[in-house]
PDB file of C-alpha atoms in Angstrom:
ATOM      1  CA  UNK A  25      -8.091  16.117  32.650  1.00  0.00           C
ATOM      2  CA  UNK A  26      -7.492  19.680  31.185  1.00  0.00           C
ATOM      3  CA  UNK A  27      -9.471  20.449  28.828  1.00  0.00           C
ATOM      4  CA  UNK A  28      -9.993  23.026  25.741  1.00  0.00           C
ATOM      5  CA  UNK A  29      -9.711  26.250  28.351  1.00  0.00           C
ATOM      6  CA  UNK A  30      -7.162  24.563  30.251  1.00  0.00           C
ATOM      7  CA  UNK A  31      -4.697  24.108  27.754  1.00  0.00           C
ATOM      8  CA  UNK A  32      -5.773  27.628  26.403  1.00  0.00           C
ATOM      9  CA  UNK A  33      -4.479  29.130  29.566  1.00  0.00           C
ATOM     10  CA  UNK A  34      -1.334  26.757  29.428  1.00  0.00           C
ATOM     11  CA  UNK A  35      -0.725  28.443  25.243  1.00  0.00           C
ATOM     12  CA  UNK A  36      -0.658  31.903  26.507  1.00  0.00           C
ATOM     13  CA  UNK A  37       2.253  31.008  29.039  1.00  0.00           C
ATOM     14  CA  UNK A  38       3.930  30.032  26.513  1.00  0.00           C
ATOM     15  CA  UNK A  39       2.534  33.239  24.509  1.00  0.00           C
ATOM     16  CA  UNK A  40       3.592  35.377  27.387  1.00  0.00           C
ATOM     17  CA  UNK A  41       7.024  34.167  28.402  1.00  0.00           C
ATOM     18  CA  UNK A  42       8.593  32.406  26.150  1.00  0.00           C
ATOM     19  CA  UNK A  43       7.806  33.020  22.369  1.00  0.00           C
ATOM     20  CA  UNK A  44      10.651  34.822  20.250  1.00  0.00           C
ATOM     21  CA  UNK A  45      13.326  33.029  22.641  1.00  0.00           C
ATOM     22  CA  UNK A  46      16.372  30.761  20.875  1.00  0.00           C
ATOM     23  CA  UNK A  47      16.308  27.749  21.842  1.00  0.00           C
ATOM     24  CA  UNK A  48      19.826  26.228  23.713  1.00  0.00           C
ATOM     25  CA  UNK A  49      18.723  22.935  24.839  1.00  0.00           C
ATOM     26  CA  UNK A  50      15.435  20.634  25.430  1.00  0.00           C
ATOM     27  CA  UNK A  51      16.134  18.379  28.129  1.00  0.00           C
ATOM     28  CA  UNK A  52      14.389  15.151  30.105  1.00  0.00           C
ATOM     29  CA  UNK A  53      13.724  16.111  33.262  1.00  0.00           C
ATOM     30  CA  UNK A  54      13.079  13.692  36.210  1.00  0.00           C
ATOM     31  CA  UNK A  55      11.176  10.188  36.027  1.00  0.00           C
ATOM     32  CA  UNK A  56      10.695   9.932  32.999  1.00  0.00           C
ATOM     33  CA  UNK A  57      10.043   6.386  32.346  1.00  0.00           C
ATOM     34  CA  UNK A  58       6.758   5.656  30.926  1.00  0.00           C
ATOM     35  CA  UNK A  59       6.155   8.787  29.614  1.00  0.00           C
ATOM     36  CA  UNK A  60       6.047   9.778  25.816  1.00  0.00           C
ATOM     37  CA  UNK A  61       8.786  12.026  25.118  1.00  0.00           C
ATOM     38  CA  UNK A  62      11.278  13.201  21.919  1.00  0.00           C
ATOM     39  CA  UNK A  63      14.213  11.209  21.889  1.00  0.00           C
ATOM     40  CA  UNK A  64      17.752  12.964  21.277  1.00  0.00           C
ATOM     41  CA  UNK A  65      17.595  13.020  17.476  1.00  0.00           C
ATOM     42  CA  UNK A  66      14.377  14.936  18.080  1.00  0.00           C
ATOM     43  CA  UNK A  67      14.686  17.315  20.725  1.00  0.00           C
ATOM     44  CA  UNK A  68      17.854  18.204  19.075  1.00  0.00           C
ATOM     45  CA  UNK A  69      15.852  19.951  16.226  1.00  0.00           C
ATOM     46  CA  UNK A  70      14.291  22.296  18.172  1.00  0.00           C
ATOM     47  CA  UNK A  71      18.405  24.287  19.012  1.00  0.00           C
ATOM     48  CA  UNK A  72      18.722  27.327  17.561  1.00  0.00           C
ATOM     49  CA  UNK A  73      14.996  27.572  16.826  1.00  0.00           C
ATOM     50  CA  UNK A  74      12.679  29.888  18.530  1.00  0.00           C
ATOM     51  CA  UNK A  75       8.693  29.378  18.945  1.00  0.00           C
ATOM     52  CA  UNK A  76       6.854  32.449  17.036  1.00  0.00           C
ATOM     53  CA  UNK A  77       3.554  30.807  17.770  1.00  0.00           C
ATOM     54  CA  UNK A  78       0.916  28.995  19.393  1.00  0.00           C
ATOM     55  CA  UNK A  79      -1.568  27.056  18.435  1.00  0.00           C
ATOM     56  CA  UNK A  80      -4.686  25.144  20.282  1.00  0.00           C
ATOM     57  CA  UNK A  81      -6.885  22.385  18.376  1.00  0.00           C
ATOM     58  CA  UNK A  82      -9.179  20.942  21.131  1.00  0.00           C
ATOM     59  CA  UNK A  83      -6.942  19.447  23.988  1.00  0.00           C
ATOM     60  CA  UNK A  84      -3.783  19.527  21.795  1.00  0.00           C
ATOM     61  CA  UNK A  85      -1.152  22.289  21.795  1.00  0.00           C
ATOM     62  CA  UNK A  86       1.049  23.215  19.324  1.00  0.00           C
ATOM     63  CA  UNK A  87       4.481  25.556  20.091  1.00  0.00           C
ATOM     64  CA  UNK A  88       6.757  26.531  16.937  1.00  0.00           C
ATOM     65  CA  UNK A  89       6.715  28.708  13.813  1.00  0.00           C
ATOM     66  CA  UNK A  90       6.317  28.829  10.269  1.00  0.00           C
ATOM     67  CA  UNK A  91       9.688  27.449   9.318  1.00  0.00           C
ATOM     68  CA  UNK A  92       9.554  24.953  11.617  1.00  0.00           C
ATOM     69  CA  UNK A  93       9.910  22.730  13.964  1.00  0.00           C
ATOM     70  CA  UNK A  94       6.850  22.193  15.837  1.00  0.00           C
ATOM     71  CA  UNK A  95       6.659  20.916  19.422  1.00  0.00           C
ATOM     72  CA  UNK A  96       3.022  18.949  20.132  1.00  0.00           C
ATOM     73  CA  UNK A  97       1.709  18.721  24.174  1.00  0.00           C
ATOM     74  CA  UNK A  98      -0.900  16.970  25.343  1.00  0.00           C
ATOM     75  CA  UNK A  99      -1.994  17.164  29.151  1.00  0.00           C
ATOM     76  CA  UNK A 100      -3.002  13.596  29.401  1.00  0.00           C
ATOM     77  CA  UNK A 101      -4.762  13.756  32.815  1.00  0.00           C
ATOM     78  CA  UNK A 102      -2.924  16.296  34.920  1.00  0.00           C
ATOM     79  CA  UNK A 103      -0.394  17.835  32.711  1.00  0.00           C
ATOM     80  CA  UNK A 104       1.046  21.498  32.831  1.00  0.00           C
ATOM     81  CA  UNK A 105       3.090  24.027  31.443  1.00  0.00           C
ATOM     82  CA  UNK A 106       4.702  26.239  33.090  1.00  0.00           C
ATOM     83  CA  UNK A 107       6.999  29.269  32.274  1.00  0.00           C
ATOM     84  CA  UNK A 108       9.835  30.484  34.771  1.00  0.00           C
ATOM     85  CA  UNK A 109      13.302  31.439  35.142  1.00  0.00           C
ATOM     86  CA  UNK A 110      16.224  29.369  35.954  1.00  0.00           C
ATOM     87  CA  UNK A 111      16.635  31.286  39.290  1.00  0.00           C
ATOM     88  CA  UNK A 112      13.319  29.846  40.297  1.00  0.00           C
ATOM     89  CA  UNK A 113      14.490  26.184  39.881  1.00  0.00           C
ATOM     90  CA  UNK A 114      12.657  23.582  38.109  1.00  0.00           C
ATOM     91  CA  UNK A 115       9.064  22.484  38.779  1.00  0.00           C
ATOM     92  CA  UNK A 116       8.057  19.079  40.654  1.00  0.00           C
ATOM     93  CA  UNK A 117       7.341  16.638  38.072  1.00  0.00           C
ATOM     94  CA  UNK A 118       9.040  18.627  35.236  1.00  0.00           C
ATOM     95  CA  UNK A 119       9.252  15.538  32.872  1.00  0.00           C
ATOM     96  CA  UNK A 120      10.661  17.828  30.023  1.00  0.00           C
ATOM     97  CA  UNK A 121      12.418  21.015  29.958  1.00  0.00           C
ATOM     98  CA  UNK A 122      13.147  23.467  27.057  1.00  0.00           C
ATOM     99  CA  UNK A 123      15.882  26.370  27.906  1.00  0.00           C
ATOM    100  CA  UNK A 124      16.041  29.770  26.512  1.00  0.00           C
ATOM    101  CA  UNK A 125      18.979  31.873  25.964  1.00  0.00           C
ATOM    102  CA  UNK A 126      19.354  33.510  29.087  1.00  0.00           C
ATOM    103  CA  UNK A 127      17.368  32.232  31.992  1.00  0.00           C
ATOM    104  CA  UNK A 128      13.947  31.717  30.737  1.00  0.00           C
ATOM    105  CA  UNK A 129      12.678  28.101  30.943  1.00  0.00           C
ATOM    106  CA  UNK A 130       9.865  26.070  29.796  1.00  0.00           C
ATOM    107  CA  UNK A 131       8.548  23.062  31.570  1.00  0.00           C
ATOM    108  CA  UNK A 132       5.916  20.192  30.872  1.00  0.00           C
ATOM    109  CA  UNK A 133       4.735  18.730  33.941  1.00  0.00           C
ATOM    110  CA  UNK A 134       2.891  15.417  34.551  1.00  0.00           C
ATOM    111  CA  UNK A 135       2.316  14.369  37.821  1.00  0.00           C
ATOM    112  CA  UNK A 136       0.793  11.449  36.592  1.00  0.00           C
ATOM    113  CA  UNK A 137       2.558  10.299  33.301  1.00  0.00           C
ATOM    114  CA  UNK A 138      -0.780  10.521  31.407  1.00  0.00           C
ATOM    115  CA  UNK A 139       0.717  13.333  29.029  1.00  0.00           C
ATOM    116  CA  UNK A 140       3.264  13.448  26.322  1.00  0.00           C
ATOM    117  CA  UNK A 141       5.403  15.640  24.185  1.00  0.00           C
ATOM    118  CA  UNK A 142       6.632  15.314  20.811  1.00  0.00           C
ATOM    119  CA  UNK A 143       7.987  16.744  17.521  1.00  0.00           C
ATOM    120  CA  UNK A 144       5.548  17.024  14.706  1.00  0.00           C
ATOM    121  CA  UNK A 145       6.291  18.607  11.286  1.00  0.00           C
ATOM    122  CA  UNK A 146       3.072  20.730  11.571  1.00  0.00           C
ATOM    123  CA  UNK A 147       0.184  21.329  13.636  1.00  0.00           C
ATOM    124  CA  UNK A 148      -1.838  19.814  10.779  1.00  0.00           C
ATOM    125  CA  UNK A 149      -0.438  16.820  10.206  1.00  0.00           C
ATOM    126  CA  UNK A 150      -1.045  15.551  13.476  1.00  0.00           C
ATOM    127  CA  UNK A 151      -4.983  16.935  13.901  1.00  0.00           C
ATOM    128  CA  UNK A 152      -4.997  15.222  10.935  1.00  0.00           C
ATOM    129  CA  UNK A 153      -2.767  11.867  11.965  1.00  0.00           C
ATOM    130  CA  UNK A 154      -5.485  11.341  15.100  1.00  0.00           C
ATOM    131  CA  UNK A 155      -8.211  12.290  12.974  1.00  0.00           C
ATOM    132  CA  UNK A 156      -9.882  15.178  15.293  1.00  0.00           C
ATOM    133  CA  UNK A 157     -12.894  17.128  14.551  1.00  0.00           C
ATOM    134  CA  UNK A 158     -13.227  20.690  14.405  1.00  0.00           C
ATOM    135  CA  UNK A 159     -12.069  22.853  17.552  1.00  0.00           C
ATOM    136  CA  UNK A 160     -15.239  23.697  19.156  1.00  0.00           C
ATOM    137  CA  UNK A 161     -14.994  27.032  19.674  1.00  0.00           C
ATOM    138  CA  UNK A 162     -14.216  26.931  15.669  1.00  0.00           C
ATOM    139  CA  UNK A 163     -18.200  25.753  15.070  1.00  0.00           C
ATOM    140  CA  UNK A 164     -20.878  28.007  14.335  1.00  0.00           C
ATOM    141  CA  UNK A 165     -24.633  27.069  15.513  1.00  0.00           C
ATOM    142  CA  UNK A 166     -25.207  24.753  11.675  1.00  0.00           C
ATOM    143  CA  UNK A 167     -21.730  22.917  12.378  1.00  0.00           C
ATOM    144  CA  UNK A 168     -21.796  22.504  15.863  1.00  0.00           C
ATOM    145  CA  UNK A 169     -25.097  20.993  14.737  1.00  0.00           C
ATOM    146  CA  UNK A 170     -23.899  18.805  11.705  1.00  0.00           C
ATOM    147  CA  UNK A 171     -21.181  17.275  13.882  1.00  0.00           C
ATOM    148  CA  UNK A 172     -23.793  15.508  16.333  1.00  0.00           C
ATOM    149  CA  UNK A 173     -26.122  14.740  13.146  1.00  0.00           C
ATOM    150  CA  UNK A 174     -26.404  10.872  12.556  1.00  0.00           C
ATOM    151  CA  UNK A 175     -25.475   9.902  16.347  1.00  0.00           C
ATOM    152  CA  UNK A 176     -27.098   7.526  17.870  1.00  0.00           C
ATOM    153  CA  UNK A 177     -25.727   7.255  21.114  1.00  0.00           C
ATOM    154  CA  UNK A 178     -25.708   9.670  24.697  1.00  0.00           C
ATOM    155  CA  UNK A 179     -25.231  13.089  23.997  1.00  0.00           C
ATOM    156  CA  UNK A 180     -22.923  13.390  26.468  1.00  0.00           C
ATOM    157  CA  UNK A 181     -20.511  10.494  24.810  1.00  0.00           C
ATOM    158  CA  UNK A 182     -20.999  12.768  21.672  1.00  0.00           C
ATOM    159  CA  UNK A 183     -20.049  16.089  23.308  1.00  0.00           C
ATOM    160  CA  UNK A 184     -16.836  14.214  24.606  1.00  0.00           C
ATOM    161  CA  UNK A 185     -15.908  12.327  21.028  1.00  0.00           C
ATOM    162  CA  UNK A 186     -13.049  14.136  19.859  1.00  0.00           C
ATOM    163  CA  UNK A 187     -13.691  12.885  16.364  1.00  0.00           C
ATOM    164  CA  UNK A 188     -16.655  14.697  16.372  1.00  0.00           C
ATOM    165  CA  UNK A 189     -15.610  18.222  17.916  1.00  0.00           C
ATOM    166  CA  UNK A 190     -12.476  18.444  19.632  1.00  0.00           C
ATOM    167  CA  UNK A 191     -11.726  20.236  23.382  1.00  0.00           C
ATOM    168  CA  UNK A 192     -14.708  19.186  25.403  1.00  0.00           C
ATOM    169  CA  UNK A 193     -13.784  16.218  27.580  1.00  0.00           C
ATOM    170  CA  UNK A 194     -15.825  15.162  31.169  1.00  0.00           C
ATOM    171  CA  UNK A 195     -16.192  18.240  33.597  1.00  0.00           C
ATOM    172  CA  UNK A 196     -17.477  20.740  30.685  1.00  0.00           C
ATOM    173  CA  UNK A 197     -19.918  18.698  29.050  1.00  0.00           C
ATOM    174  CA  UNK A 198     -21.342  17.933  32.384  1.00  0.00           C
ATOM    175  CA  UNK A 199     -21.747  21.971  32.331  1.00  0.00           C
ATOM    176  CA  UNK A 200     -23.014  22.252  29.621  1.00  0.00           C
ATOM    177  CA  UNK A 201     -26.149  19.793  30.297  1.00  0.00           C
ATOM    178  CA  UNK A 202     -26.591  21.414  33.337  1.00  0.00           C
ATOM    179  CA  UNK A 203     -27.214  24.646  32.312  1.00  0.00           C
ATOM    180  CA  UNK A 204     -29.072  23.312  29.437  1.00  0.00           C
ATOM    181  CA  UNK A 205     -31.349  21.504  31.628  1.00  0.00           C
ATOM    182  CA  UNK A 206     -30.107  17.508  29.506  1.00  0.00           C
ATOM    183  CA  UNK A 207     -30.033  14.577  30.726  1.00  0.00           C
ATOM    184  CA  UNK A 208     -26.466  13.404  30.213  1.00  0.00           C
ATOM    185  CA  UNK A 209     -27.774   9.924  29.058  1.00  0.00           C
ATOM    186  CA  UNK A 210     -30.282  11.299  26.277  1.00  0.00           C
ATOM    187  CA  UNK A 211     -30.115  10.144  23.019  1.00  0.00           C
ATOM    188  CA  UNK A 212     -28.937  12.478  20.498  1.00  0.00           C
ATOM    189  CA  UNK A 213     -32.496  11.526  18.209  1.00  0.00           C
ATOM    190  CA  UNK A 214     -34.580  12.824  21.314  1.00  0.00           C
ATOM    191  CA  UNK A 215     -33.130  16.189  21.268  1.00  0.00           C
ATOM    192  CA  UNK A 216     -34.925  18.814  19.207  1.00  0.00           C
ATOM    193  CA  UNK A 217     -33.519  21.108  17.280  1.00  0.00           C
ATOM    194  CA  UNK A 218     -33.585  24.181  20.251  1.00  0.00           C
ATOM    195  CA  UNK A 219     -32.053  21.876  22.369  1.00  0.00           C
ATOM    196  CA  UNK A 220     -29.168  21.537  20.286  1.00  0.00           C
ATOM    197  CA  UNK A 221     -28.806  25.355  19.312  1.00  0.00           C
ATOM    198  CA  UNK A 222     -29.167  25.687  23.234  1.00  0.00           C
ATOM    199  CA  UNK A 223     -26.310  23.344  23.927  1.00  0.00           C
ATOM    200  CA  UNK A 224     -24.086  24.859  21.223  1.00  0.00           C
ATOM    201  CA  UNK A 225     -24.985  28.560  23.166  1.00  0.00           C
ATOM    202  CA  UNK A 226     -24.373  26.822  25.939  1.00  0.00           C
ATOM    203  CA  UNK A 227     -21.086  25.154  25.334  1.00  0.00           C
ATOM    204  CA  UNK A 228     -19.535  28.047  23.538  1.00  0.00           C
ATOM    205  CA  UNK A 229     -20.883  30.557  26.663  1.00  0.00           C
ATOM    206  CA  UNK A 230     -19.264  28.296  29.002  1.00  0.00           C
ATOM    207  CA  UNK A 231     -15.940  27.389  27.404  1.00  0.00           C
ATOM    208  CA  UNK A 232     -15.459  30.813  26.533  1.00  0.00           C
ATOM    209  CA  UNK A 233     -15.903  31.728  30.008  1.00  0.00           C
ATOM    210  CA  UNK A 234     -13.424  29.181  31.468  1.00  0.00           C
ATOM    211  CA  UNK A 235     -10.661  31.056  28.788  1.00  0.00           C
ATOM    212  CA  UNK A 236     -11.765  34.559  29.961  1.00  0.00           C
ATOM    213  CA  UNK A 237     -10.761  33.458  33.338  1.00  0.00           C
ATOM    214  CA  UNK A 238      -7.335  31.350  32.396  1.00  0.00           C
ATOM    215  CA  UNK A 239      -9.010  28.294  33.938  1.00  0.00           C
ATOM    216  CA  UNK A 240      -9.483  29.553  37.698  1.00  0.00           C
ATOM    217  CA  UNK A 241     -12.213  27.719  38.231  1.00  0.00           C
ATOM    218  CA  UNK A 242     -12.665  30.315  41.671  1.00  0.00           C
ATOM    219  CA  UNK A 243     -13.559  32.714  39.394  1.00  0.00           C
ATOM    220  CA  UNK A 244     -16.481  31.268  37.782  1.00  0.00           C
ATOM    221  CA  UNK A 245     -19.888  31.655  38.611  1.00  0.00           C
ATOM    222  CA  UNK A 246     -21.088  30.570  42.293  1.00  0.00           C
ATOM    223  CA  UNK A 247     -24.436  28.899  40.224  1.00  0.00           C
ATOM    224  CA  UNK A 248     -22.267  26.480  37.875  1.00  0.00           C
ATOM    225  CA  UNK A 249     -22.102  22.614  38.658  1.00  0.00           C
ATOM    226  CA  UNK A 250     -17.868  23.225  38.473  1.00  0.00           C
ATOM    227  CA  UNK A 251     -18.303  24.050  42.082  1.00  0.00           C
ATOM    228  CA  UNK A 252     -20.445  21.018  43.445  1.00  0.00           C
ATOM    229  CA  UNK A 253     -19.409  17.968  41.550  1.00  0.00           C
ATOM    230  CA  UNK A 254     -20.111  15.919  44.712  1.00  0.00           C
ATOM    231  CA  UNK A 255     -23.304  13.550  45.242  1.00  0.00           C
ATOM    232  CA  UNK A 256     -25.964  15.231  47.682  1.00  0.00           C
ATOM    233  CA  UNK A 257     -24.813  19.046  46.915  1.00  0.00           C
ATOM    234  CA  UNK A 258     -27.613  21.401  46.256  1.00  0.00           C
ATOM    235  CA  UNK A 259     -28.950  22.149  42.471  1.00  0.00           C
ATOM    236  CA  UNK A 260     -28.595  26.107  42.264  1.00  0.00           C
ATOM    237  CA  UNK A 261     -30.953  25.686  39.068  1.00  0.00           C
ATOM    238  CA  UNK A 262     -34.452  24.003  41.137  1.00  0.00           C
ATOM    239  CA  UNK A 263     -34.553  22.776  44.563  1.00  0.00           C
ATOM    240  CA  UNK A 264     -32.824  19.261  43.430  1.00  0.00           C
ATOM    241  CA  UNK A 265     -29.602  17.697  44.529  1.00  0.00           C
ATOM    242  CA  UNK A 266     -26.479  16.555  42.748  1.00  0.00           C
ATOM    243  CA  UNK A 267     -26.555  12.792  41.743  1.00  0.00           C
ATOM    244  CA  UNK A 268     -23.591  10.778  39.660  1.00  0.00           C
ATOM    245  CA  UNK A 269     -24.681   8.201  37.362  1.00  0.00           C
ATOM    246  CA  UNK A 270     -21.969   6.430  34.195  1.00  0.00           C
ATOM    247  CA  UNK A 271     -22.572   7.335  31.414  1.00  0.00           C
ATOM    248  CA  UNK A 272     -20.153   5.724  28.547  1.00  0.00           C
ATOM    249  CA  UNK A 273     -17.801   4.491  31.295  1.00  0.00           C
ATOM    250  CA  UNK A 274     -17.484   8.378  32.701  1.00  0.00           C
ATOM    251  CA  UNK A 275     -18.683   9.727  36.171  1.00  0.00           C
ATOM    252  CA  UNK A 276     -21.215  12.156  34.802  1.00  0.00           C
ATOM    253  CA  UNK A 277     -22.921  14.758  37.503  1.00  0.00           C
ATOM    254  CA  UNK A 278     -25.747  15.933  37.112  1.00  0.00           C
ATOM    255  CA  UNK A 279     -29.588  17.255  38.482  1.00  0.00           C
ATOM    256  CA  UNK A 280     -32.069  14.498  38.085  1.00  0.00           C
ATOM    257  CA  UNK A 281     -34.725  16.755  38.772  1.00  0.00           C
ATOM    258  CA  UNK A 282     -34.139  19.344  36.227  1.00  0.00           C
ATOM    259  CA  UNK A 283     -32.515  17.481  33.874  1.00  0.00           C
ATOM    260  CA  UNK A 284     -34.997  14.979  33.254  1.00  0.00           C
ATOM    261  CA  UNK A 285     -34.372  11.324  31.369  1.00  0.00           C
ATOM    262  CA  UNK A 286     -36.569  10.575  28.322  1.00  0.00           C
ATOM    263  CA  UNK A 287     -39.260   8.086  29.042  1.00  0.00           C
TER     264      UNK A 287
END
């Protein structure tokens, strides 16, 4: 599922290619059943309108301007964007399509109907409507803190509550506790209070490294757990191997040598 440096990269497409643009038509593309899309009335507001801006809160992306209208994405579990010209012909799985004056195009693409696309008034309204926390690269080390402070459960459930902290989902908060040295199923009472500065370093290292690099994972350190999320793979951090365990429902990866569970 793309996450908080996933959908990053996805806003600067949009940044790059396709702000400042009039709008001539948003469109349905192909398949669409089962997915959440605007309906005519709605994709109708966004003619003669041009984005000016983009916005990221967590997972959620947000393409429009200060007058208005807003267009709201989410990736669901293997959504896109992409940014191309007409010439170039649409994307597989393009399930909506916005075209620019000229040839410039915007597509959302959902291989598997997870995502959705609709018109919001404002950005705000719906952070507010599905009642997300704070972006996490938005926390300092006494918020980030504050956030997890009266949980009871895994920390790793807690990195991955939206409510709580918003753009973290399963594959970076697995990172996160591996270079942190956590046990993904550790109580949030049995962490001290360096191991939560350490996971806010470690979370805010990592996440802005993913952005630096537009999501390509390839370009990421040869020592993170991104590149051996598979049972039996070597630890880079001790002489361990890679186990998988559930941990609120979610495959969670992880060193059981190094990152030790609480008696």
């Amino acid at each position: 599922m793309p996450e908080l440096p996933e959908v990053e990269a996805y806003g600067r497409r949009i940044k790059d290619g396709a702000l400042h643009r009039t709008i001539e038509t948003v469109t349905l593309g192909n398949d669409t059943k089962h997915v959440e899309l605007p309906g005519p009335e709605d994709r109708a507001r966004f003619e003669g309108h041009q984005f000016t801006e983009v916005r990221r809160h967590g997972k959620y992306l947000f393409a429009g301007s200060a007058t208005g209208p807003w267009m709201a994405l989410h990736m669901g579990m293997a959504g896109s964007v992409r940014v191309y010209d007409a010439e170039d012909g649409n994307p597989d799985y393009a399930r909506l399509i916005v075209a620019f004056e000229g040839s410039r195009r915007m597509a959302f693409r959902d291989p598997r109907k997870f995502g959705w696309v609709k018109y919001v008034d404002t950005p705000e309204t719906e952070i507010e409507a599905r009642e997300l926390g704070p972006d996490a690269l938005d926390l300092d080390a006494d918020g980030f803190a504050n956030r997890l402070e009266g949980g009871r459960g895994a920390i790793k459930s807690a990195l991955m509550d939206q409510s709580r902290l918003a753009g973290i989902g399963n594959l970076w908060a697995d990172e996160t506790l591996y270079q942190t040295g956590i046990h993904p199923a550790t109580k949030i009472p049995e962490l001290s209070r360096d191991d939560i500065s350490g996971l806010h370093k470690a979370s805010d290292r990592i996440l802005r490294g993913v952005c630096d690099v537009d999501a390509h994972y390839r370009e990421l350190p040869d020592a993170w757990l991104i590149h051996r999320r598979e049972e039996g793979y070597a630890c880079t951090r001790c002489d361990g191997s890679i186990a998988r365990i559930k941990v609120g429902g979610r495959s969670s990866y992880f060193c059981p040598k190094h990152q030790v569970e609480a008696a």
